[in-house]
Coordinates of C-alpha atoms in Angstrom, one line a residue:
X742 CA 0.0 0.0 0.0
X743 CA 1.0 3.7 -0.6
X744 CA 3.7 4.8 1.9
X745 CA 2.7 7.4 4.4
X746 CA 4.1 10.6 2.0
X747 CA 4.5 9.9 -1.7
X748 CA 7.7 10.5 -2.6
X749 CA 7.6 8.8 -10.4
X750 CA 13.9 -11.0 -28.0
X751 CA 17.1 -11.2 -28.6
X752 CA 20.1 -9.3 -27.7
X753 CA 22.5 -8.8 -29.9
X754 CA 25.0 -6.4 -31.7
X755 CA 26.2 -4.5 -28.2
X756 CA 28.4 -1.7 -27.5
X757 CA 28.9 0.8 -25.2
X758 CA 26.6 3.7 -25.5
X759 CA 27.6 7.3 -23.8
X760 CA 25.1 9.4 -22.6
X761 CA 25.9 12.6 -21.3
X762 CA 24.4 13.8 -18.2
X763 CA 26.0 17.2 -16.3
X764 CA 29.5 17.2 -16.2
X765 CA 29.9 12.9 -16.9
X766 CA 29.8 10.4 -19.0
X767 CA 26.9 7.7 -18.0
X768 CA 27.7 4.1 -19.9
X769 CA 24.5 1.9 -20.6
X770 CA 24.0 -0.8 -22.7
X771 CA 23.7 -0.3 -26.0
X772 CA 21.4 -3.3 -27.7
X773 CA 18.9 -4.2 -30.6
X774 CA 15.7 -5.0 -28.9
X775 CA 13.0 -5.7 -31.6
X776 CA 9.3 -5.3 -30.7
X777 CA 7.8 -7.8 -29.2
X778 CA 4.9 -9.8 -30.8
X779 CA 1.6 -10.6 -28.9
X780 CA 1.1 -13.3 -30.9
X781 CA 3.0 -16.0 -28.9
X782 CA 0.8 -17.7 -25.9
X783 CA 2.2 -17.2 -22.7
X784 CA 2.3 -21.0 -21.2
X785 CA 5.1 -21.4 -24.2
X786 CA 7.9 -19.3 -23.1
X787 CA 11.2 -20.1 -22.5
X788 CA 13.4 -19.2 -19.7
X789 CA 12.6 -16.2 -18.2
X790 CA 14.7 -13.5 -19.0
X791 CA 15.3 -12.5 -15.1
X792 CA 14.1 -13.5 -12.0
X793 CA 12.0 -10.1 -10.9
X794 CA 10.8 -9.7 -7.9
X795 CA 10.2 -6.1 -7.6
X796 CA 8.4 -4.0 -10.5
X797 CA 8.2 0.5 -11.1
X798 CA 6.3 2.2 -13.2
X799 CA 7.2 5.1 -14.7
X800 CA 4.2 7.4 -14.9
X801 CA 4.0 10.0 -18.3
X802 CA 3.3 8.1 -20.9
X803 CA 3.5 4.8 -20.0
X804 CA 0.6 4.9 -16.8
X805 CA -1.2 8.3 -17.8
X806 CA -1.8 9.5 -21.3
X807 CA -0.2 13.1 -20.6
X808 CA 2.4 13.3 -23.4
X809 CA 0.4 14.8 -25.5
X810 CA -0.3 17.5 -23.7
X811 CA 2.8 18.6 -23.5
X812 CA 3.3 17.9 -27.5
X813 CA 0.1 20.1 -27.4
X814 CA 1.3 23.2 -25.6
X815 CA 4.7 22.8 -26.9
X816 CA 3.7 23.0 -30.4
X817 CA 1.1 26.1 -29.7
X818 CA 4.4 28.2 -27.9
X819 CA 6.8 27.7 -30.7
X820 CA 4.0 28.2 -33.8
X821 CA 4.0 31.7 -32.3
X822 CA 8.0 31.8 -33.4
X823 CA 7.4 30.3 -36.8
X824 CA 8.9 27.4 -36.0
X825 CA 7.9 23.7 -35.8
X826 CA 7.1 21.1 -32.4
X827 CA 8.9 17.3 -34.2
X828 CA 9.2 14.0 -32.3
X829 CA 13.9 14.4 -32.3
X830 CA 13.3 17.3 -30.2
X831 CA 10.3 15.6 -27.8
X832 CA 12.8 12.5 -27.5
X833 CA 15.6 14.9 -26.2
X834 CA 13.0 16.4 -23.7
X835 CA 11.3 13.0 -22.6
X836 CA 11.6 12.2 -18.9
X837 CA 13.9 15.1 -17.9
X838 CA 13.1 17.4 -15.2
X839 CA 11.6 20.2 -15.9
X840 CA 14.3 22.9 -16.0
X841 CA 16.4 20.4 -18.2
X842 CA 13.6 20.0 -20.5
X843 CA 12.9 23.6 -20.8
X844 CA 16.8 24.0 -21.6
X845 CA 17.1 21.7 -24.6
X846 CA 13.5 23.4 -25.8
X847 CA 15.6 27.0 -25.6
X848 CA 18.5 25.8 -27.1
X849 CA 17.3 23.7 -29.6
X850 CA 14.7 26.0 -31.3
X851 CA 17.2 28.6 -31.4
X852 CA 14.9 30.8 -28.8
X853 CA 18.1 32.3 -26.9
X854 CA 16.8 36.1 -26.8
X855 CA 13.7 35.6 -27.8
X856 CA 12.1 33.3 -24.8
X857 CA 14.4 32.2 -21.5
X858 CA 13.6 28.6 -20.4
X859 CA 12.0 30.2 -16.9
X860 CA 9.7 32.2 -19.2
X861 CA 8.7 28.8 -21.4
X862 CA 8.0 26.7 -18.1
X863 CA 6.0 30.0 -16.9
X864 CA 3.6 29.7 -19.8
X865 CA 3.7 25.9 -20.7
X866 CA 3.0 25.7 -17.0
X867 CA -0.5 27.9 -17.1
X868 CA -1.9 26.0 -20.2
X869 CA -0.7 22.3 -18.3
X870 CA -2.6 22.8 -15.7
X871 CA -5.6 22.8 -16.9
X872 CA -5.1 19.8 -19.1
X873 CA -4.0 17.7 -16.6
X874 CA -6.8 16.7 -14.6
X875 CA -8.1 15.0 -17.6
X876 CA -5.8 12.7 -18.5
X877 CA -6.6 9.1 -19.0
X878 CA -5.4 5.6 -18.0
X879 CA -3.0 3.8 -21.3
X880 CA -4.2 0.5 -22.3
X881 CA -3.3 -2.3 -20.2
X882 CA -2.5 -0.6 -17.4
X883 CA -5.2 -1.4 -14.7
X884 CA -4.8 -5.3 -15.9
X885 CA -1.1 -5.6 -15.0
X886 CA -1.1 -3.5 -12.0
X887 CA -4.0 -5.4 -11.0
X888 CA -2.5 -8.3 -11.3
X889 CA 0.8 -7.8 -9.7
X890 CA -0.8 -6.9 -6.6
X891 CA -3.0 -9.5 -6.6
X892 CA 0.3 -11.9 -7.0
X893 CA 2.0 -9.9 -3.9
X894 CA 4.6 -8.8 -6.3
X895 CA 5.7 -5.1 -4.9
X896 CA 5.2 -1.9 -6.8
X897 CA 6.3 1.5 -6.8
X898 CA 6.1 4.9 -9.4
X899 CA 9.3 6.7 -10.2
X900 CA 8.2 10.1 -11.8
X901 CA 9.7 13.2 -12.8
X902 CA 6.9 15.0 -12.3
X903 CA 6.8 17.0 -9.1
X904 CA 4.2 16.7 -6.4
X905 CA 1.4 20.0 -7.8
X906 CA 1.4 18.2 -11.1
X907 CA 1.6 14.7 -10.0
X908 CA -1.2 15.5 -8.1
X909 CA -3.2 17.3 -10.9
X910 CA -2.6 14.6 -13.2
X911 CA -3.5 11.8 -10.3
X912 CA -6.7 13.4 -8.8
X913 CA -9.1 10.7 -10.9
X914 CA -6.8 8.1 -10.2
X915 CA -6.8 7.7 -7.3
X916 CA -7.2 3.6 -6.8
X917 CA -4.4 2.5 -9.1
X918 CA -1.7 4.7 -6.9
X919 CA -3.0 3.6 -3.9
X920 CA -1.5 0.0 -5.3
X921 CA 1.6 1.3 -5.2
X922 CA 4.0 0.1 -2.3
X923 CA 5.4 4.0 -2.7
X924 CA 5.6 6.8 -5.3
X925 CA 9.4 8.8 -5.8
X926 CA 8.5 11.7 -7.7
X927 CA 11.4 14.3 -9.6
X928 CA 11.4 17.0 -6.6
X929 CA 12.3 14.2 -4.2
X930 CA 15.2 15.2 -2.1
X931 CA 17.2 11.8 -3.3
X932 CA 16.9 12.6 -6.7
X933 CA 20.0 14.8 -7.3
X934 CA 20.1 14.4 -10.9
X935 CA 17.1 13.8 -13.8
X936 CA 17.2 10.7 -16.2
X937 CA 19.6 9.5 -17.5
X938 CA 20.9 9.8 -13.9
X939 CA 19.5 6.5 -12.1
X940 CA 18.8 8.2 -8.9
X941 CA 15.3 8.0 -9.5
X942 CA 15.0 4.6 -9.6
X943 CA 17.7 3.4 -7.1
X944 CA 15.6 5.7 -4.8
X945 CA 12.8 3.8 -5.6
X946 CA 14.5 0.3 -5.4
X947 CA 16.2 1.2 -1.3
X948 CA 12.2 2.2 -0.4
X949 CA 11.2 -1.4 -0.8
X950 CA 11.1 -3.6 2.2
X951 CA 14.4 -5.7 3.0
X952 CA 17.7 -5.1 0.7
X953 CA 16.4 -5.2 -3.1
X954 CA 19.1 -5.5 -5.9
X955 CA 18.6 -3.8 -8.5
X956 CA 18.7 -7.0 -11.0
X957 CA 15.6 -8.3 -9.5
X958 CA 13.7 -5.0 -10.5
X959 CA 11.9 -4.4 -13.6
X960 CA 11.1 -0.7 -15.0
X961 CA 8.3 0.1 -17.5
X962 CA 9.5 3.1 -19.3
X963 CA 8.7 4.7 -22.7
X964 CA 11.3 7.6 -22.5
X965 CA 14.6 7.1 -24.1
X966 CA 16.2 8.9 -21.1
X967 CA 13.8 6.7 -18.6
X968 CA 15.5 3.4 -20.4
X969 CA 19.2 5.0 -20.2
X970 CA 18.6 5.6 -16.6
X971 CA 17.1 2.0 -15.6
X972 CA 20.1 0.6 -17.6
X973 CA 22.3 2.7 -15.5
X974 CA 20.8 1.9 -12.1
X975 CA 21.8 -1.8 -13.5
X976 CA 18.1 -2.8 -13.8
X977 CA 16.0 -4.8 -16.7
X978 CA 13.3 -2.6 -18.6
X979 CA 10.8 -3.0 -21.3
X980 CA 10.0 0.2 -22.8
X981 CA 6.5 0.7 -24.7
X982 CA 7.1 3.3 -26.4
X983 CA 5.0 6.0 -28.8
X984 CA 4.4 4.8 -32.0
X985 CA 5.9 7.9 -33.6
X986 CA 9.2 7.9 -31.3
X987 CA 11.8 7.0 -34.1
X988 CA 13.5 3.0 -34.1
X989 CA 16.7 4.4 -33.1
X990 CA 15.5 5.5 -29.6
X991 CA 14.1 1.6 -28.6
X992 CA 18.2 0.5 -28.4
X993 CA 18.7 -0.1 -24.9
X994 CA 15.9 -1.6 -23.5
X995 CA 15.8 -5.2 -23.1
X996 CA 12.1 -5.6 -24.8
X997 CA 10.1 -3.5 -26.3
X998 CA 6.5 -3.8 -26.8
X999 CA 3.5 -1.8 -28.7
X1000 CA 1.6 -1.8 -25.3
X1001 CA 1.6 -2.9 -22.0
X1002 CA -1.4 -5.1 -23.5
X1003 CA 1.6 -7.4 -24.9
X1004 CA 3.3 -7.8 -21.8
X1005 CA 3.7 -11.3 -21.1
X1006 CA 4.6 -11.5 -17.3
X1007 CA 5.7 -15.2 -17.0
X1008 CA 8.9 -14.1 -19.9
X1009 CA 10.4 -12.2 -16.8
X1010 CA 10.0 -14.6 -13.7
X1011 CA 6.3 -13.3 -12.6
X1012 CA 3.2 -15.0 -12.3
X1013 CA 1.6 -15.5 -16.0
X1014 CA -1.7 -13.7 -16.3
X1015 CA -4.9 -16.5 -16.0
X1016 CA -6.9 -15.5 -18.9

């Protein structure tokens, strides 16, 4: 149950893959991970590809439809500049914090004396909020959270989002959090760095009861950065990403699947759905 404070198939060809992040260099994995197909029945598997015990959710996009309203607001602030919203920039800006994400928006759209990134979270921020509350549940979601819990298998949300919009974007959602063993959200004081930093999720991982390694958690992300930073907190994750996120973003996650409809729990040492 929610903590008393809420704190959000085959491998082949790898290599090391550098992501930058302040003033390092974070390594992660670096591996082809084709979609998965929901064709195969689960009771066929072979081994499991990791004994998990412990599962977190991202939240944006991967729990709560709410990427598109950022796309939304995004693409309303720079039409104003003559200038176009595309899916390489929304990949760079995917699962940072919000004063990272408003950086690369400045920088990248060539805004530097036009618009400051404090001005662009100002107004992105006015338009959000009113969007928020009416955000809705991705497919599959209440069916696997659901059934983990039912299986005792222990949950938890690392977000990025900070408590006043983690609240807005909760407030008719209520049930499915309250699932959670804990939520870490991006404002948390353990979280010192955004993805592709892995504090977020090592944060997560130490809030569990009894001494969790990471190799026996399993993240759900659909942010490039959220991927890099499971990889780097040395943890398994299956990204389900948007459709219109370019191929070359999936490398790195160890499966990757259309929808969370297609996950197949049993492929990752978890109880297999009972259909």
């Amino acid at each position: 149950m929610l903590g008393s404070s809420l704190e959000t198939r085959t491998h082949a060809n790898q290599q090391a893959l550098e992501i930058p992040t302040n003033n390092h260099q974070i390594s992660v994995a670096h591996q082809d991970a084709p979609m998965a197909s929901a064709g195969a029945d689960e009771g066929t598997a072979a081994a499991p590809r990791a004994a998990i015990s412990h599962v977190i959710f991202d939240m944006d996009g991967l729990l709560l439809d709410t990427e598109g309203f950022y796309t939304e607001v995004q693409e309303k602030i720079l039409a104003r500049y003559g200038k176009v919203f595309d899916w390489s920039l929304k990949a760079k800006m995917m699962g940072k914090k919000a004063a990272e994400s408003a950086r690369i928006f400045v920088d990248e759209c060539g805004l530097a004396g036009l618009l400051t990134p404090e001005q662009f979270l100002e107004e992105r921020e006015s338009m959000l909020q009113e969007l928020f509350p009416s955000c809705t549940k991705l497919p599959g979601v209440l069916r696997l959270i659901h059934h983990l819990h039912a299986n005792g298998v222990p949950m938890a949300v690392a977000t990025g989002s900070h408590k006043r919009h983690f609240a807005l974007k909760t407030q008719n959602h209520q049930e499915m959090f309250t699932l959670m063993h804990h939520v870490v959200m991006g404002d948390d004081p353990e979280v010192k760095a955004g993805k592709p930093s892995p504090d977020i999720f090592l944060a997560a991982m130490r809030r569990f009861e009894g001494n969790v390694e990471p190799s026996k958690c399993l993240v759900f992300e659909d942010a490039p950065s959220g991927v890099a930073a499971a990889k780097n907190a040395g943890m398994s994750v299956v990204m389900v990403p948007d459709p219109r996120l370019d191929v070359s973003y999936h490398k790195g996650a160890d499966q990757v699947l259309r929808s969370l409809l297609d996950f197949k729990p049993s492929e990752w040492g978890l109880p297999p759905f009972k259909e």
